[in-house]
Amino acid sequence: MEHQLLCCEVETIRRAYLDANLLNDRALQTMLKAEETCSPSVSYFKCVQKDILPYMRKIVATWMLET
């Protein structure tokens, strides 16, 4: 019996199209300004997420940055 994949796998890599709205400096400046006002406080990790330790965050951050 021949093995068949249940998902739709293709040889080509699909990528999102370039969005002109996200490629200009205005969008970046808006996101940077929002980051200043919407960032969590420095004590957030000590007060809210007490069960997650710094080494755990490092593992997750490393995993997310892998290509």
XYZ file of N, CA and C in Angstrom:
201
model
N 0.848 -1.200 0.000
C 0.000 0.000 0.000
C 0.884 1.251 0.000
N 0.578 2.146 -0.879
C 1.364 3.374 -1.002
C 0.998 4.364 0.098
N 2.013 4.985 0.698
C 1.750 5.971 1.751
C 1.285 7.276 1.132
N 0.256 7.840 1.688
C -0.256 9.113 1.212
C -0.289 10.108 2.365
N 0.084 11.322 2.062
C 0.037 12.374 3.066
C -1.383 12.903 3.172
N -1.787 13.204 4.391
C -3.130 13.732 4.603
C -3.175 15.250 4.498
N -2.001 15.878 4.501
C -1.971 17.332 4.390
C -1.529 17.723 2.985
N -1.682 18.970 2.669
C -1.317 19.452 1.339
C 0.116 19.964 1.381
N 1.059 19.116 1.013
C 2.455 19.519 0.984
C 2.871 19.769 -0.455
N 3.576 20.855 -0.652
C 4.047 21.206 -1.982
C 5.550 21.454 -1.917
N 6.184 21.395 -3.057
C 7.630 21.602 -3.133
C 8.014 23.066 -2.943
N 7.154 23.978 -3.344
C 7.488 25.401 -3.272
C 7.152 25.965 -1.900
N 7.881 27.005 -1.531
C 7.629 27.685 -0.267
C 6.723 28.870 -0.554
N 5.618 28.945 0.157
C 4.695 30.069 -0.038
C 5.089 31.206 0.891
N 5.141 32.376 0.340
C 5.503 33.560 1.123
C 4.438 34.637 0.920
N 4.290 35.462 1.923
C 3.344 36.560 1.831
C 3.867 37.601 0.840
N 2.968 38.282 0.196
C 3.371 39.334 -0.731
C 3.860 40.554 0.051
N 4.684 41.364 -0.576
C 5.196 42.569 0.068
C 4.077 43.590 0.204
N 3.835 44.022 1.415
C 2.782 44.991 1.685
C 3.410 46.387 1.770
N 3.056 47.252 0.848
C 3.636 48.601 0.804
C 3.366 49.376 2.092
N 2.261 49.092 2.756
C 1.938 49.805 3.998
C 2.903 49.454 5.128
N 3.456 48.261 5.084
C 4.378 47.852 6.141
C 5.831 48.121 5.800
N 6.095 48.514 4.574
C 7.469 48.731 4.144
C 7.928 50.182 4.260
N 7.053 51.054 4.703
C 7.468 52.453 4.813
C 7.806 52.812 6.261
N 8.490 53.915 6.471
C 8.923 54.325 7.805
C 7.764 54.713 8.711
N 6.659 55.153 8.146
C 5.520 55.576 8.962
C 4.994 54.415 9.803
N 4.885 53.232 9.199
C 4.394 52.069 9.936
C 5.359 51.696 11.054
N 6.653 51.726 10.772
C 7.646 51.399 11.791
C 7.598 52.400 12.938
N 7.518 53.677 12.621
C 7.467 54.704 13.665
C 6.218 54.545 14.536
N 5.101 54.208 13.912
C 3.861 53.998 14.668
C 4.005 52.814 15.614
N 4.611 51.734 15.144
C 4.797 50.559 15.997
C 5.770 50.845 17.136
N 6.832 51.605 16.855
C 7.782 51.958 17.910
C 7.141 52.850 18.968
N 6.290 53.773 18.547
C 5.600 54.642 19.495
C 4.627 53.827 20.352
N 3.920 52.885 19.728
C 2.997 52.026 20.471
C 3.756 51.154 21.467
N 4.944 50.730 21.103
C 5.753 49.902 21.997
C 6.110 50.660 23.267
N 6.369 51.952 23.147
C 6.710 52.765 24.318
C 5.559 52.842 25.304
N 4.344 52.961 24.790
C 3.196 53.154 25.672
C 2.510 51.854 26.084
N 2.729 50.782 25.343
C 2.018 49.532 25.610
C 2.882 48.432 26.204
N 4.137 48.705 26.457
C 5.017 47.682 27.016
C 4.621 47.372 28.456
N 4.763 46.118 28.884
C 4.448 45.785 30.276
C 5.477 46.413 31.215
N 5.102 46.586 32.452
C 6.023 47.173 33.419
C 7.178 46.214 33.694
N 8.260 46.747 34.240
C 9.443 45.948 34.505
C 9.149 44.837 35.505
N 8.241 45.090 36.427
C 7.932 44.102 37.454
C 6.891 43.069 37.009
N 6.457 43.128 35.752
C 5.423 42.215 35.261
C 5.800 40.756 35.486
N 7.012 40.393 35.117
C 7.415 38.995 35.215
C 7.564 38.535 36.665
N 7.889 39.461 37.542
C 8.034 39.089 38.953
C 6.679 38.992 39.651
N 5.704 39.769 39.200
C 4.404 39.808 39.863
C 3.365 38.873 39.231
N 3.344 38.800 37.924
C 2.278 38.066 37.239
C 2.701 36.640 36.899
N 3.852 36.486 36.308
C 4.296 35.162 35.874
C 5.394 34.639 36.805
N 5.016 34.296 37.999
C 5.987 33.853 38.995
C 6.512 32.442 38.713
N 5.727 31.621 38.020
C 6.115 30.232 37.806
C 7.055 30.047 36.609
N 7.238 31.072 35.795
C 8.130 30.978 34.637
C 9.445 31.661 34.987
N 10.510 30.885 34.929
C 11.830 31.388 35.321
C 12.585 31.939 34.114
N 13.579 32.811 34.364
C 14.318 33.434 33.255
C 14.921 32.432 32.273
N 15.444 31.308 32.745
C 16.049 30.350 31.820
C 14.990 29.762 30.886
N 13.745 29.659 31.374
C 12.652 29.160 30.527
C 12.342 30.152 29.412
N 12.354 31.424 29.747
C 12.122 32.466 28.734
C 13.221 32.444 27.677
N 14.448 32.203 28.116
C 15.567 32.139 27.174
C 15.375 30.991 26.189
N 14.934 29.853 26.672
C 14.701 28.701 25.804
C 13.640 29.039 24.760
N 12.546 29.650 25.191
C 11.466 29.999 24.266
C 11.912 31.055 23.253
N 12.637 32.071 23.741
C 13.103 33.125 22.838
C 14.066 32.565 21.803
N 14.954 31.687 22.228
C 15.889 31.057 21.282
C 15.131 30.239 20.248
N 14.145 29.485 20.713
C 13.340 28.660 19.818
C 12.601 29.515 18.789
N 12.036 30.643 19.218
C 11.284 31.507 18.300
C 12.189 32.178 17.269
N 13.447 32.439 17.637
C 14.350 33.117 16.714
C 15.051 32.176 15.746
N 14.914 30.872 15.951
C 15.532 29.926 15.035
C 14.867 30.029 13.666
N 15.660 29.859 12.627
C 15.093 29.925 11.275
C 14.921 28.576 10.679
